Structure formats: structure tokens, C-alpha cells
Coordinates of C-alpha atoms and ligand atoms in Angstrom, one line a residue:
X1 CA 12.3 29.3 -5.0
X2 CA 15.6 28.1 -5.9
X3 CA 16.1 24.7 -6.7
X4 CA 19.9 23.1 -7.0
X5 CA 20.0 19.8 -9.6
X6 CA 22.4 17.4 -8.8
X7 CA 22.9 14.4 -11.3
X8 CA 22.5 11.2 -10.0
X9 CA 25.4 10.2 -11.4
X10 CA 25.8 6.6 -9.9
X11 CA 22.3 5.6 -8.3
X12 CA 21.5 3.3 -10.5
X13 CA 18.0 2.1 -9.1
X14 CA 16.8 5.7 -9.1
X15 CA 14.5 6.4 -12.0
X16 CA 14.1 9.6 -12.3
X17 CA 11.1 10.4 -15.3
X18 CA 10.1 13.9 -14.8
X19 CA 6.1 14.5 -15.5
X20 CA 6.6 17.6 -16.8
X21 CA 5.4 18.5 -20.5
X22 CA 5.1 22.0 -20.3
X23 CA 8.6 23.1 -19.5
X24 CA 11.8 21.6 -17.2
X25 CA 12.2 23.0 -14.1
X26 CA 15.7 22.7 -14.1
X27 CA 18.4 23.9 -16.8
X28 CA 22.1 22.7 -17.3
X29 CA 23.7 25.3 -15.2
X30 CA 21.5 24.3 -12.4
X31 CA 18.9 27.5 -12.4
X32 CA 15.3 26.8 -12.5
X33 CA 13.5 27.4 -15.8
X34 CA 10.9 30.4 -15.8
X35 CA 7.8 28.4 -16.0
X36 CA 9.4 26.0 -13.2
X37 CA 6.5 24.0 -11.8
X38 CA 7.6 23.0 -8.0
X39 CA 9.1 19.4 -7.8
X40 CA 8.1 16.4 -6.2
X41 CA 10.9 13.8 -5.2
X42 CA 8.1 10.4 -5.1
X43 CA 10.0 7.2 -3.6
X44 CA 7.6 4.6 -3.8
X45 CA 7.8 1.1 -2.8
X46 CA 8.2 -1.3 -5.7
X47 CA 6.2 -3.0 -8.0
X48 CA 5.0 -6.0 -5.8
X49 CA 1.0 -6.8 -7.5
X50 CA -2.0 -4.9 -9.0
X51 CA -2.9 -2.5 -5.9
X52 CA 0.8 -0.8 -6.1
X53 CA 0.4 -0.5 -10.1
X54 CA -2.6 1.5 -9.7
X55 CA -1.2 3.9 -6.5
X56 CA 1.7 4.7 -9.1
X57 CA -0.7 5.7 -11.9
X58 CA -2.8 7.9 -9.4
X59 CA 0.4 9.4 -7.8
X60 CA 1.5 10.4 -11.4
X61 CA -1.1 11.5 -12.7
X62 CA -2.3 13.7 -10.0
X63 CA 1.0 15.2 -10.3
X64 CA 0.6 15.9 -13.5
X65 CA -2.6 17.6 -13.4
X66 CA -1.9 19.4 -10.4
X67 CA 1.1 21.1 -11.9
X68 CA 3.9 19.6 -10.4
X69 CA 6.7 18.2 -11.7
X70 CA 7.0 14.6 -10.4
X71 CA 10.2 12.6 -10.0
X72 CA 10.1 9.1 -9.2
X73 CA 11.9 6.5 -7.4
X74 CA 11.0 2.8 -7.4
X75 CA 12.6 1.5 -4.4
X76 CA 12.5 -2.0 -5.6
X77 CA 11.5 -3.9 -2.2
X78 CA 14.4 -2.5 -0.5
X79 CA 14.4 0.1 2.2
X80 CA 18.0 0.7 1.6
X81 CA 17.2 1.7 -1.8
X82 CA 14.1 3.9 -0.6
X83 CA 16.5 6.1 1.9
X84 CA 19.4 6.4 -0.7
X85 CA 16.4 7.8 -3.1
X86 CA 15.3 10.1 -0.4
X87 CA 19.0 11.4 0.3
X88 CA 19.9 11.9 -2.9
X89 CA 16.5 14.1 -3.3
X90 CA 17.2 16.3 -0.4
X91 CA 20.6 16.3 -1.9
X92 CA 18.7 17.6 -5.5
X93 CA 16.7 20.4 -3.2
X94 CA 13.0 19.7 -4.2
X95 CA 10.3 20.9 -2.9
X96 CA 8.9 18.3 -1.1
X97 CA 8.7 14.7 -0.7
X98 CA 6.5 11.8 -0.9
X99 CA 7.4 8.9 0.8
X100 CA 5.3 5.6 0.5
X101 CA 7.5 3.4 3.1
X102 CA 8.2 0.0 2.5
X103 CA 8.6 -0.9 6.5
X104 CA 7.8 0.8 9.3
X105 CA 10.7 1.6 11.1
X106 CA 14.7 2.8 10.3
X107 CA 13.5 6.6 9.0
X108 CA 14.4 8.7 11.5
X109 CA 17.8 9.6 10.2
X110 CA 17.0 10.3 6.6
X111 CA 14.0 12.0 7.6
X112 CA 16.1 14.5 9.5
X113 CA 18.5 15.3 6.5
X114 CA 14.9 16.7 5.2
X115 CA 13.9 18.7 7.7
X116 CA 17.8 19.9 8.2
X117 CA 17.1 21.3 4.7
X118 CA 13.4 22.4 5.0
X119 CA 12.0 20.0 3.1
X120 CA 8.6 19.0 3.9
X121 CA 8.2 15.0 3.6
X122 CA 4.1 14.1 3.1
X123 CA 4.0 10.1 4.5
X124 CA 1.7 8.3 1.8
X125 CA 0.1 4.9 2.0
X126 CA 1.9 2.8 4.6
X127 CA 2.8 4.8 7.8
X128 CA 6.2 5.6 9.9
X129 CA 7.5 4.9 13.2
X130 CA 9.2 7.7 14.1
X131 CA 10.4 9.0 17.3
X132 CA 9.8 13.1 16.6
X133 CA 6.4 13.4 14.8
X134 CA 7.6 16.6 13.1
X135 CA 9.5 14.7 11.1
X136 CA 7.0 14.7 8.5
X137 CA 3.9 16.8 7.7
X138 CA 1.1 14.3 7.4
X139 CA 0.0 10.9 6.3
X140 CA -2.3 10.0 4.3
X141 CA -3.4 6.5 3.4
X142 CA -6.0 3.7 4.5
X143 CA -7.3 2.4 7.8
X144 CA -5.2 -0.7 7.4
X145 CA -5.9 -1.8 10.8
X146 CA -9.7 -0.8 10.5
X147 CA -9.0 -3.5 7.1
X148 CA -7.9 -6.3 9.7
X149 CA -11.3 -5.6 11.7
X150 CA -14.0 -5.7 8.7
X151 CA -12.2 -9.1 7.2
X152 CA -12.5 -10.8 10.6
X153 CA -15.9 -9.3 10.9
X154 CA -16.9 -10.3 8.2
X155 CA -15.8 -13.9 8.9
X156 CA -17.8 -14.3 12.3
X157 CA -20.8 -13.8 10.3
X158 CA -20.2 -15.9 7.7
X159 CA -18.9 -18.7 9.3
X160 CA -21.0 -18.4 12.8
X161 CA -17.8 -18.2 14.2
X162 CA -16.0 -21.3 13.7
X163 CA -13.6 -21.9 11.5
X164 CA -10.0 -22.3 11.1
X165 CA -7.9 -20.2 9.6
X166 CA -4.5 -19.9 7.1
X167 CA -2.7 -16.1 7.3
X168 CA -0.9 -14.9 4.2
X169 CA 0.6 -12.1 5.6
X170 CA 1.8 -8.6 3.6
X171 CA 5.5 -7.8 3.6
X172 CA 7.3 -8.4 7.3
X173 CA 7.5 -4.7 9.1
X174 CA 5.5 -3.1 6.5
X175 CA 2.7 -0.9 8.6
X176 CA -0.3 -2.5 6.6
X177 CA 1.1 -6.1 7.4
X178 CA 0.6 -5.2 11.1
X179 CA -2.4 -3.4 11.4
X180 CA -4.1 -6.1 9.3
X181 CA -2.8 -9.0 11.1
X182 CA -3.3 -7.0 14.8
X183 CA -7.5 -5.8 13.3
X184 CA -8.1 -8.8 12.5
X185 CA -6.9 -11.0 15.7
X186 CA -8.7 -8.4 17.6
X187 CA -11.9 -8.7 17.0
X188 CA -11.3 -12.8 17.0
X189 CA -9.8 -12.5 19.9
X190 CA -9.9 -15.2 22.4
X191 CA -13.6 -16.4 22.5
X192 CA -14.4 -16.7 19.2
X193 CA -14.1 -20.8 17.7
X194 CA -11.7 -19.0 14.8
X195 CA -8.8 -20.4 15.6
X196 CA -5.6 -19.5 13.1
X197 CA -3.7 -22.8 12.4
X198 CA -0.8 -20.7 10.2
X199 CA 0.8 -17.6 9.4
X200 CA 3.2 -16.5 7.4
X201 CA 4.4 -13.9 4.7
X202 CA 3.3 -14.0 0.9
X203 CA 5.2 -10.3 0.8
X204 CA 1.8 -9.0 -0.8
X205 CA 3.0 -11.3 -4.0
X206 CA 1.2 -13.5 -5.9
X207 CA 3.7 -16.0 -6.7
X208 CA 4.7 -16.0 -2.9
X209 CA 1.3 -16.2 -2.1
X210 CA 0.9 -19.3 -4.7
X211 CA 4.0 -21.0 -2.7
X212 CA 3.2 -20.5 0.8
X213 CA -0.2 -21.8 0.5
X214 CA 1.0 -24.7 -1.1
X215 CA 3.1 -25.6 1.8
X216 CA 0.0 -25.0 4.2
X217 CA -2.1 -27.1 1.7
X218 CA 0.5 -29.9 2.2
X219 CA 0.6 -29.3 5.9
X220 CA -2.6 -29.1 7.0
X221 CA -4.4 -30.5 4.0
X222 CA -7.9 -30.6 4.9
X223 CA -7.8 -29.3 8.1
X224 CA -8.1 -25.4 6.6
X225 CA -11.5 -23.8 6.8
X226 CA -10.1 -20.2 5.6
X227 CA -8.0 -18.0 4.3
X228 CA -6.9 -14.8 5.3
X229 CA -5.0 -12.5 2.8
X230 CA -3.4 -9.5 3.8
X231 CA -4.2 -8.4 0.0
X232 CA -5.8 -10.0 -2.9
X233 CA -2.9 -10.4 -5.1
X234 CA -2.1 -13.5 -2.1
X235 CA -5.4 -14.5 -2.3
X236 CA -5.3 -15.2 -6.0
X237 CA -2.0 -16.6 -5.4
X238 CA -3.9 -18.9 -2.8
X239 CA -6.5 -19.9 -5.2
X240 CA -4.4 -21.2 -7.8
X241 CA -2.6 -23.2 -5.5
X242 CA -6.1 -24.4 -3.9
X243 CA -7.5 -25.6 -7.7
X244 CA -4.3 -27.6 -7.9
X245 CA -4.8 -29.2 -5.0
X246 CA -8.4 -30.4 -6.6
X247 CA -10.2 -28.5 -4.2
X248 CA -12.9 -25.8 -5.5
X249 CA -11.8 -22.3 -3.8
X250 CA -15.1 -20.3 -2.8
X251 CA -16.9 -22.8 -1.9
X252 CA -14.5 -25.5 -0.3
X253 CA -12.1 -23.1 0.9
X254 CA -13.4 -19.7 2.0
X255 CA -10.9 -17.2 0.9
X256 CA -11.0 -13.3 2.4
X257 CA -8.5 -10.6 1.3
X258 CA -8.0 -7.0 1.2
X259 CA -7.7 -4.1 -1.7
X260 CA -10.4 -5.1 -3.5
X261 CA -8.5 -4.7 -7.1
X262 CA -10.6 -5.6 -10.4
X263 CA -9.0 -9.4 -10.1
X264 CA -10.3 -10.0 -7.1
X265 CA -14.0 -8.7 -8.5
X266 CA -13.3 -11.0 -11.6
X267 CA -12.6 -14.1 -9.0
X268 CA -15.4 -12.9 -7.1
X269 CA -17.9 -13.1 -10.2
X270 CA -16.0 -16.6 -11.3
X271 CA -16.7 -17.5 -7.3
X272 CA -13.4 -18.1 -6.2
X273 CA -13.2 -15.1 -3.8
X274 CA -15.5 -14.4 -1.3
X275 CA -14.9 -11.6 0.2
X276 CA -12.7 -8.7 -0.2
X277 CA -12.3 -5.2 1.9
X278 CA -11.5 -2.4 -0.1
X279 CA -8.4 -0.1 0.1
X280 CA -8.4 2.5 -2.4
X281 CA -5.0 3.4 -3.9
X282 CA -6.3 5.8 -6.0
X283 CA -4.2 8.6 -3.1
X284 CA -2.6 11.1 -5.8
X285 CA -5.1 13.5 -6.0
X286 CA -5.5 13.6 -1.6
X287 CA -1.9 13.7 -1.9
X288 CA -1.6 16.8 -4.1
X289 CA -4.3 18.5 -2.5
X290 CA -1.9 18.3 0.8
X291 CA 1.2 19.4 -0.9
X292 CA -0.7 22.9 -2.3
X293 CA -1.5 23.4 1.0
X294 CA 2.2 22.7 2.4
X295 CA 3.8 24.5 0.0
X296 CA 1.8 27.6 0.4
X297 CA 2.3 27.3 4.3
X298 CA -1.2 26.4 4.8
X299 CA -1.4 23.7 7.1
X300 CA -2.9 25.5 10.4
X301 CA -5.6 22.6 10.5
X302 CA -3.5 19.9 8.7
X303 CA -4.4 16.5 11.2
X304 CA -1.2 14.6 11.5
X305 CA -3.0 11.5 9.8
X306 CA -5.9 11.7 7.1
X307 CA -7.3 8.3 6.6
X308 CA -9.6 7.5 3.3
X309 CA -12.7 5.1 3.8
X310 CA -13.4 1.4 3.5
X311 CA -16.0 -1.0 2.1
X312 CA -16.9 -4.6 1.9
X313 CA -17.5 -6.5 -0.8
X314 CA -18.9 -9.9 -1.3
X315 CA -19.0 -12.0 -4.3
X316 CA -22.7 -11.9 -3.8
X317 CA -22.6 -8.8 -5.0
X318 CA -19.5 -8.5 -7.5
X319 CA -21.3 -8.6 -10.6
X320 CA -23.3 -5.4 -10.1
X321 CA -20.2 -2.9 -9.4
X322 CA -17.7 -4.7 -11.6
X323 CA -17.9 -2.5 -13.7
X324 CA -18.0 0.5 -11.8
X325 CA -14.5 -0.5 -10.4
X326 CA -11.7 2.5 -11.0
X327 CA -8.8 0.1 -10.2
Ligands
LIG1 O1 -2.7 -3.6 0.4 C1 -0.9 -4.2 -1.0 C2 0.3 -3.4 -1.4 O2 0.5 -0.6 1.4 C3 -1.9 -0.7 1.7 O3 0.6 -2.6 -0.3 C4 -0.7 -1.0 0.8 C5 -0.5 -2.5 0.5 C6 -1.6 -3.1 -0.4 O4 1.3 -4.2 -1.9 O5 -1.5 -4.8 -2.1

């Protein structure tokens, strides 16, 4: 396959680190090289806390092994910057994309400028709202709002259903943000005695998380039974802000989040955590596994959405699979 390589020239917040040891794909005059691996154009969300860290690791090095030559975008929090990265690498003709979307919505356009040029786009980790569904080939990530259901499940039984409730919510529009916060209110719904008393973004950060739960702490001081973090880098956040307010988190405070990262199995052993749902970043070799398939036109039974498996943990039982933790 051919492959055209246009500089970047003046996009700035595209990184572009190719993966490739053996040999570049792409020489000056714009030919590919003879041992040209196919290359992957990866625009990723950010940087925004331990879970995203360890989905850029997998991405990369399941590129690597794979054979693929990976380049990588870091969108930065911005969806402008995620669509100028995709643009400019249907502009560079890979071979295919991977797109990790910040928010749900605003993709149709750019995701047309793809298809326009036969690119197939694989949807990783957080999902698209798109009006034509051919659009992309297939996404691949976690049951986010499955997430939502076992945290609020989990809740029930621990508290015997009463309790109420602070929300740290993930990033505003983002797909996870909303499946979490609709799981979770469903199985609540309107009988249970969990009532939530607040709810507001922490933008999956743990300084944001920190702030905003200082704010409810001043608000509602006492008052707060629980809190529910859409992922544990909030939750950690929370906790801080929870020992500052002289109040023991674990035990005084119930605190309930989602990823399940090592930190929140170290604040489950110290206590401070007691509960987390796991969603496993580690999607790079799933992801790979997908593109061999596209790329060889092998996608006959390719289901539109491929979604990896959950657990619960507890911080009774933290100490025994610490250390069998991958991220
Ligand atoms: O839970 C959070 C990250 O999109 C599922 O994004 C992912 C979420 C994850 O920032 O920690």
C-alpha cells in the first residue's frame, strides 16, 4: 500500500513518536520504506490520572509487538485538538486509526474525511455518538454503564440501602461520565433510601476531585454518607480532602470509585477506599488484534461493539491481589 507523508509542519500539539525500531515506513521523498510496517495514526485523550497512563503504555506497546508502526497524538483535554490530529492523519494517509474520544458527540464530520479516503477508524475506550454507524469499524472498550450498576450495587448492600450520597463526576460529555452516572442512578432508582445530595465534575482529576469535595465537605459537612467517584483518581482526590477535614475516609465516609488502578488497591489496604469496580485499560493488545483483522479485510463477524469484563473489589480483600495488579 502506498502511504503519502505529510509534515505536520505547524500542529504544534501533535506528537508524533513513531514506535518503529526496525525500519521507517516512510522516506523523505514520501515512498514507503521496503520493510514498511502499516501505520497507526493513535489520538488519545490526554493525560488526565493513572488509568489513562496505563491505556497509553498498552496502546504502545501492543503496537509495537504487533508490528505496527504507531503514531501518537495526545489531544490534551481538547476535542478540537483530537479532530485537528485526526485530519491531519487522514491528511498523512495511514492505514488506520485509533480514536480514544474525549466526548461523545461533534465526530461526524471528521469521521467522514476518513472514510472519504478509506481509512478504517477503530473507536477505543470511550464511545461515539454518531449519526451513520459505518463511520467507524468497531469499538472496543469497557461496560462503563454496566460500572455505574456494580458501584450502586454494591452500595445497597453495604449500606442496607440508606445513605446519602456526593457524585464526583468524570469529564462533562465524555461517554464513561454518562454511562456511570445513568448505571448507577438506575439501579437506585426511586425506591431505594440512597438519596444523592450533590453532583458535579472532578474531570476524572485528582486535584479537581480534591477541590470539588472540599466544597461539598463545606456545604454539606456532615450530612454526607458517600461518595461516588466516577474513577479513583477523584476518589483519592476526595480522600485527601476528607483527612483534612479531620474526618477518617473508609470508615467515616464510605468512598466508591471505578478503574481500580494500584492507588486505589494501596488506599484500599491503608483503608481509605472501600470499594472500587474495575475497568481494565490494558486495550492495546484487543485493539491490535482488531486492526489485523481490518486490515486484512477480515471483519465478516466483527460486532459493532466488543466490550471487556468487570470485577469488584473491596478493601476486604485488597491485600491478597495487590500484588497481582497489572496497572
Ligand atoms: O475511567 C478514567 C479515565 O475513559 C474509561 O477515562 C475511561 C476513563 C477512566 O480518565 O480514569
Amino acid at each position: 500500500m502506498t502511504r503519502q507523508w505529510l509534515a505536520v509542519g505547524s500542529m504544534i500539539m501533535l506528537s508524533i513518536i513513531g514506535c518503529s525500531s526496525k525500519s521507517d515506513s516512510s522516506s523523505a521523498d514520501g515512498s514507503s520504506g521496503e520493510n514498511d510496517k502499516p501505520v497507526i495514526g493513535f489520538v488519545q485523550t490526554g493525560s488526565e490520572g493513572d488509568w489513562r497512563k496505563a491505556h497509553t503504555v498498552s496502546v504502545r506497546e501492543a503496537a509495537e509487538a504487533a508490528g505496527y508502526e504507531l503514531r501518537f497524538a495526545d489531544g490534551q483535554a481538547k476535542q478540537e485538538n483530537q479532530i485537528k490530529a485526526l485530519s491531519s492523519f487522514v491528511a498523512q494517509g495511514v492505514d488506520g486509526i485509533i480514536l480514544a474520544p474525549l466526548v461523545e458527540t461533534g465526530w461526524d464530520n471528521v469521521l467522514e474525511k476518513a472514510k472519504k479516503r478509506n481509512i478504517p477508524v477503530l473507536i477505543l475506550d470511550r464511545q461515539v455518538d454518531v449519526k451513520d454507524d459505518s463511520l467507524f469499524v468497531t469499538y472496543i472498550g469497557a461496560d462503563t454503564y454496566n460500572e455505574g450498576r456494580l458501584a450502586a450495587e454494591w452500595l445497597i448492600e453495604k449500606t442496607g440501602g440508606k445513605a446519602k450520597v456526593v457524585e464526583l463526576q468524570g469529564t462533562p460529555g465524555a461517554s464513561p461520565t454518562i454511562n456511570r452516572y445513568n448505571g448507577f442512578r438506575d439501579v437506585i432508582g426511586e425506591e431505594s433510601g440512597i438519596e444523592i445530595i450533590a453532583s458535579q465534575s472532578g474531570d476524572f482529576r485528582r486535584s479537581k476531585g480534591k477541590e470539588v469535595m472540599e466544597a461539598f465537605l463545606k456545604k454539606h459537612g456532615d450530612e454526607i454518607d458517600v461518595v461516588y467517584a466516577h474513577n479513583d483518581d477523584m476518589a483519592i482526590g476526595a480522600i485527601q480532602a476528607i483527612e483534612d477535614a479531620g474526618k477518617k475516609p473508609g470508615d467515616d465516609i464510605i468512598l466508591v470509585s471505578i478503574d481500580g488502578v494500584r492507588a486505589a488497591f494501596e488506599a484500599m489496604v491503608e483503608g481509605k477506599l472501600n470499594c472500587t469496580v474495575e475497568c481494565n485499560p490494558l486495550q492495546g493488545p484487543m485493539a491490535f488484534e482488531a486492526m489485523d483483522k481490518i486490515l486484512s479485510g477480515d471483519i465478516g463477524d466483527m460486532p459493532k461493539k466488543q466490550m471487556i469484563k468487570d470485577e469488584v473489589y473491596e478493601r476486604e480483600n485488597a491485600k491478597e491481589v495487590i500484588d497481582s495488579r497489572k496497572y
